[in-house]
Amino acid sequence: MKLTANLSLLYTELPMLERFAAAAADGFTAVEIQFPYDTPVDELRRALDDTGLECVLINISAGDLMSGGKGLACVAGREADFEAALAECVEYVRVLRPHCVNVLAGRAEDEERSPALEVLSSNVQKAVTQLAPLGVQVTLEAINTFDMPGFLISSFEDMRRFTESSAADIRMQFDIYHMARMGEPVESLLTNYGAQLGHIQFADVPGRHEPGSGELNFERLFAAAEHSGYQGWYGAEYRPKGATSQGLDWMKKYQNRSN
C-alpha cells in the first residue's frame, strides 16, 4: 500500500508549509493537497524537496463550490472561469509534478442535469488535453449529497457512467467515505472495479475521522482494493479527532506495506 497525507485536512494545527515535515516525520512518503493555490508554488516545491515527499494529487480550483455555490466544471456560462482555473492548475502541475489532477463536477438542479453533464464533459476534455501531455492522470470524484447537496456526480454509477462514456482519458477517484455515506456497497465495488480506479481516498463513517473511529472495516476494504489489482495511492483525507500525529495508530499496520 502507498499512503498519502492529505494536507488540506491533516495537520491543520500547523501552517501549510510546516505540514510537509510533520507528515514526513510520521512516516508518510507522499502528500496531496485539495487546493494548493493560496500558497506560492515555489514554496510548495521547496517543502517537497526539503522533506523528500512526492505530490500525488491536487484538484483544479472549484470556484465557489466549497462555500455553497455551484462550482465551475459543470456550470453553463462559467466555461471561461474553468479555463482560467485550469491554466492556473497547469502552472502548479509543471512545478509540483502530481500524479493525478482531480475535477470536482459541481452542483446542478435536477432540471439542469443533462446540460450540466454536457458542460462537464467538455471541460474534462479540456483538462485532459492540457494535462495528459504533462504526464498527469485526470480523475473525477463522486461526492455524497449529505455533505454537498445537489452535487452532480454523487453515486458510483454516476461516476462510472461518466468516465466510461467520456472520449477523454479520465479515471474514477474513489472516496471510501463519500461512497459509504451514500450507502454504496464499498467492499464489493472495490473488489470489482479497483483496477479501474485512478486514486482512492478514505475516512471513516459517519464522522469523517481516522480509520477506527467509526463503522468501516478498513482491513477488508483495503484488502479488496489490493486484490482487485489497484495500483495507485491511498489518500488519508479525513478530519482528525485530535492532533493528527496522535491519531495515527491505524497507520502502523500499513506502514511496512507502503513505499
Coordinates of C-alpha atoms in Angstrom, one line a residue:
M1 CA 0.0 0.0 0.0
K2 CA 1.1 3.5 -0.8
L3 CA -0.3 6.0 1.7
T4 CA -0.5 9.8 1.2
A5 CA -1.4 12.5 3.7
N6 CA -4.0 15.0 2.5
L7 CA -2.5 18.2 3.9
S8 CA -5.8 20.1 3.4
L9 CA -7.4 18.1 6.2
L10 CA -4.4 16.6 8.1
Y11 CA -2.0 18.6 10.3
T12 CA -4.3 21.7 10.2
E13 CA -2.9 22.6 13.6
L14 CA 0.2 23.7 11.7
P15 CA 0.7 26.3 8.9
M16 CA 0.6 24.7 5.4
L17 CA 4.3 24.7 4.8
E18 CA 5.0 23.1 8.1
R19 CA 2.7 20.2 7.4
F20 CA 5.1 18.6 5.0
A21 CA 7.8 18.0 7.6
A22 CA 5.2 16.7 10.1
A23 CA 3.8 14.2 7.5
A24 CA 7.3 13.0 6.7
A25 CA 8.2 12.6 10.4
D26 CA 5.1 10.4 10.8
G27 CA 6.2 8.1 8.0
F28 CA 4.2 9.4 5.0
T29 CA 6.2 9.4 1.8
A30 CA 3.7 11.4 -0.3
V31 CA 1.1 14.1 0.1
E32 CA -1.9 15.6 -1.7
I33 CA -3.5 19.0 -1.4
Q34 CA -7.1 19.8 -2.3
F35 CA -6.5 23.3 -3.5
P36 CA -2.9 24.5 -3.2
Y37 CA -3.4 27.8 -4.9
D38 CA -3.2 30.0 -1.8
T39 CA 0.5 29.1 -1.3
P40 CA 3.1 30.1 -3.9
V41 CA 4.0 27.1 -5.9
D42 CA 7.8 27.6 -5.5
E43 CA 7.3 27.4 -1.7
L44 CA 5.4 24.2 -2.0
R45 CA 8.1 22.7 -4.3
R46 CA 10.7 23.7 -1.7
A47 CA 8.8 21.9 1.1
L48 CA 8.5 18.8 -1.1
D49 CA 12.3 18.8 -1.8
D50 CA 13.2 19.5 1.8
T51 CA 11.3 16.5 3.0
G52 CA 11.7 14.2 0.1
L53 CA 7.9 13.8 -0.3
E54 CA 6.1 13.3 -3.5
C55 CA 3.0 15.2 -4.5
V56 CA 0.4 12.7 -5.6
L57 CA -2.7 14.8 -6.3
I58 CA -4.2 18.3 -6.5
N59 CA -7.7 19.5 -7.6
I60 CA -8.5 22.0 -10.2
S61 CA -10.0 25.0 -8.4
A62 CA -13.7 24.7 -8.0
G63 CA -14.6 28.3 -7.6
D64 CA -17.4 28.9 -5.1
L65 CA -18.2 25.2 -4.6
M66 CA -16.7 24.9 -1.1
S67 CA -18.7 27.9 0.1
G68 CA -22.0 26.6 -1.1
G69 CA -22.0 27.7 -4.8
K70 CA -22.3 25.6 -7.9
G71 CA -18.6 25.5 -8.7
L72 CA -17.2 25.6 -12.2
A73 CA -16.8 22.4 -14.1
C74 CA -20.5 21.7 -14.9
V75 CA -21.9 25.2 -14.9
A76 CA -23.0 26.7 -18.2
G77 CA -21.7 30.2 -18.6
R78 CA -18.7 29.6 -16.4
E79 CA -16.5 27.9 -19.1
A80 CA -14.1 30.8 -19.1
D81 CA -13.7 30.6 -15.3
F82 CA -13.0 26.9 -15.6
E83 CA -10.4 27.6 -18.3
A84 CA -8.7 30.1 -16.1
A85 CA -8.7 27.6 -13.2
L86 CA -7.2 25.0 -15.5
A87 CA -4.5 27.4 -16.6
E88 CA -3.6 28.0 -13.0
C89 CA -3.6 24.3 -12.3
V90 CA -1.2 23.7 -15.2
E91 CA 1.3 26.1 -13.8
Y92 CA 1.2 24.3 -10.4
V93 CA 1.4 20.9 -12.2
R94 CA 4.6 21.9 -14.0
V95 CA 6.3 22.6 -10.7
L96 CA 4.7 20.1 -8.3
R97 CA 4.5 17.2 -10.8
P98 CA 1.5 15.4 -9.2
H99 CA 0.4 12.0 -10.5
C100 CA -3.2 13.0 -10.7
V101 CA -5.4 16.1 -11.0
N102 CA -9.0 15.8 -9.8
V103 CA -12.0 17.6 -11.3
L104 CA -14.9 18.4 -8.9
A105 CA -18.0 18.4 -11.1
G106 CA -20.1 20.9 -9.1
R107 CA -23.7 21.3 -8.3
A108 CA -26.8 21.3 -10.6
E109 CA -30.5 21.3 -10.1
D110 CA -32.4 18.3 -11.3
E111 CA -33.7 20.1 -14.4
E112 CA -30.1 21.2 -15.2
R113 CA -28.6 17.7 -15.1
S114 CA -28.5 16.9 -18.8
P115 CA -26.9 20.2 -19.9
A116 CA -24.6 20.2 -16.9
L117 CA -23.2 16.8 -17.9
E118 CA -22.5 18.2 -21.4
V119 CA -20.6 21.2 -19.9
L120 CA -18.7 18.8 -17.6
S121 CA -17.8 16.6 -20.5
S122 CA -16.4 19.5 -22.5
N123 CA -14.4 20.9 -19.6
V124 CA -13.0 17.5 -18.7
Q125 CA -11.8 17.1 -22.3
K126 CA -10.1 20.5 -22.0
A127 CA -8.4 19.3 -18.8
V128 CA -7.1 16.1 -20.3
T129 CA -5.9 17.8 -23.4
Q130 CA -3.7 20.1 -21.3
L131 CA -2.7 17.8 -18.5
A132 CA -2.1 14.4 -20.2
P133 CA 0.9 15.7 -22.1
L134 CA 2.4 16.6 -18.7
G135 CA 2.1 13.0 -17.6
V136 CA -0.9 13.6 -15.4
Q137 CA -3.9 11.3 -15.0
V138 CA -7.2 13.3 -14.7
T139 CA -9.7 11.9 -12.3
L140 CA -13.3 12.6 -11.4
E141 CA -14.8 12.1 -8.0
A142 CA -18.3 11.3 -6.7
I143 CA -19.3 13.3 -3.6
N144 CA -22.1 12.4 -1.2
T145 CA -25.2 14.7 -1.2
F146 CA -25.4 14.8 2.6
D147 CA -22.2 16.9 2.8
M148 CA -22.7 18.6 -0.6
P149 CA -26.4 18.7 -1.6
G150 CA -27.0 18.9 -5.3
F151 CA -23.6 17.5 -6.4
L152 CA -23.9 16.4 -10.0
I153 CA -21.8 13.2 -9.6
S154 CA -22.9 11.6 -6.3
S155 CA -23.2 7.8 -6.8
F156 CA -20.7 5.2 -8.0
E157 CA -22.9 4.6 -11.1
D158 CA -22.9 8.4 -11.9
M159 CA -19.1 8.3 -11.8
R160 CA -18.7 5.0 -13.7
R161 CA -21.1 6.0 -16.4
F162 CA -19.5 9.4 -16.9
T163 CA -15.9 8.1 -17.1
E164 CA -16.7 5.2 -19.3
S165 CA -18.7 7.3 -21.8
S166 CA -16.1 10.0 -21.9
A167 CA -14.0 10.3 -25.0
A168 CA -11.2 11.7 -22.8
D169 CA -8.8 9.5 -20.7
I170 CA -10.3 10.1 -17.3
R171 CA -10.4 7.7 -14.4
M172 CA -12.6 7.3 -11.3
Q173 CA -11.4 8.8 -8.0
F174 CA -13.0 6.6 -5.4
D175 CA -13.5 8.2 -2.0
I176 CA -14.5 5.5 0.5
Y177 CA -16.1 8.0 2.8
H178 CA -18.3 9.5 0.2
M179 CA -19.4 6.2 -1.2
A180 CA -20.1 4.8 2.3
R181 CA -22.2 7.9 3.1
M182 CA -24.2 7.2 0.0
G183 CA -24.9 3.7 1.1
E184 CA -22.9 2.1 -1.7
P185 CA -21.5 -1.5 -1.3
V186 CA -18.0 -0.2 -0.9
E187 CA -16.2 -3.5 -0.5
S188 CA -17.9 -5.1 -3.5
L189 CA -17.2 -2.0 -5.7
L190 CA -13.5 -2.0 -4.7
T191 CA -13.3 -5.7 -5.5
N192 CA -15.0 -5.4 -8.9
Y193 CA -13.7 -2.0 -10.1
G194 CA -10.4 -1.4 -8.1
A195 CA -8.2 -2.0 -11.2
Q196 CA -10.1 0.8 -13.0
L197 CA -9.6 3.4 -10.3
G198 CA -7.2 6.3 -10.7
H199 CA -7.0 7.2 -7.0
I200 CA -8.5 6.2 -3.6
Q201 CA -9.2 8.4 -0.7
F202 CA -10.6 7.4 2.7
A203 CA -12.1 8.5 6.0
D204 CA -14.3 6.6 8.5
V205 CA -18.1 7.0 8.6
P206 CA -20.1 8.8 9.9
G207 CA -17.7 11.4 11.3
R208 CA -15.1 11.6 8.5
H209 CA -12.4 10.9 11.1
E210 CA -9.5 8.5 11.1
P211 CA -9.9 4.8 10.5
G212 CA -11.1 3.0 13.6
S213 CA -13.3 6.0 14.7
G214 CA -16.4 4.7 13.0
E215 CA -18.1 1.8 11.4
L216 CA -15.9 0.8 8.4
N217 CA -13.6 -2.2 8.3
F218 CA -10.6 -0.8 6.6
E219 CA -8.7 -4.1 6.7
R220 CA -11.3 -5.6 4.5
L221 CA -11.7 -2.5 2.3
F222 CA -8.0 -2.1 1.6
A223 CA -7.6 -5.8 1.0
A224 CA -10.4 -5.7 -1.5
A225 CA -8.7 -2.9 -3.4
E226 CA -5.3 -4.6 -3.3
H227 CA -6.7 -7.9 -4.5
S228 CA -8.6 -6.2 -7.3
G229 CA -5.3 -5.1 -8.9
Y230 CA -5.5 -1.4 -7.9
Q231 CA -2.0 0.1 -8.4
G232 CA -2.5 3.6 -7.1
W233 CA -2.1 5.6 -3.9
Y234 CA -4.5 5.7 -0.9
G235 CA -5.1 9.3 0.3
A236 CA -5.8 9.8 4.0
E237 CA -8.4 12.6 3.6
Y238 CA -10.0 12.7 7.0
R239 CA -10.6 15.2 9.8
P240 CA -8.5 14.0 12.8
K241 CA -10.5 13.9 16.1
G242 CA -7.4 15.5 17.8
A243 CA -3.9 16.3 16.9
T244 CA -3.1 14.5 13.7
S245 CA 0.1 12.7 14.8
Q246 CA -1.7 11.3 17.9
G247 CA -4.4 9.7 15.8
L248 CA -2.2 7.6 13.5
D249 CA -2.4 4.3 15.3
W250 CA -4.4 3.0 12.3
M251 CA -1.4 3.6 10.1
K252 CA 1.2 1.5 11.9
K253 CA -0.2 -1.8 10.4
Y254 CA 0.2 -0.4 6.9
Q255 CA 3.5 1.5 7.1
N256 CA 5.6 -1.6 6.4
R257 CA 3.4 -2.2 3.3
S258 CA 3.8 1.3 2.0
N259 CA 6.5 2.8 -0.2

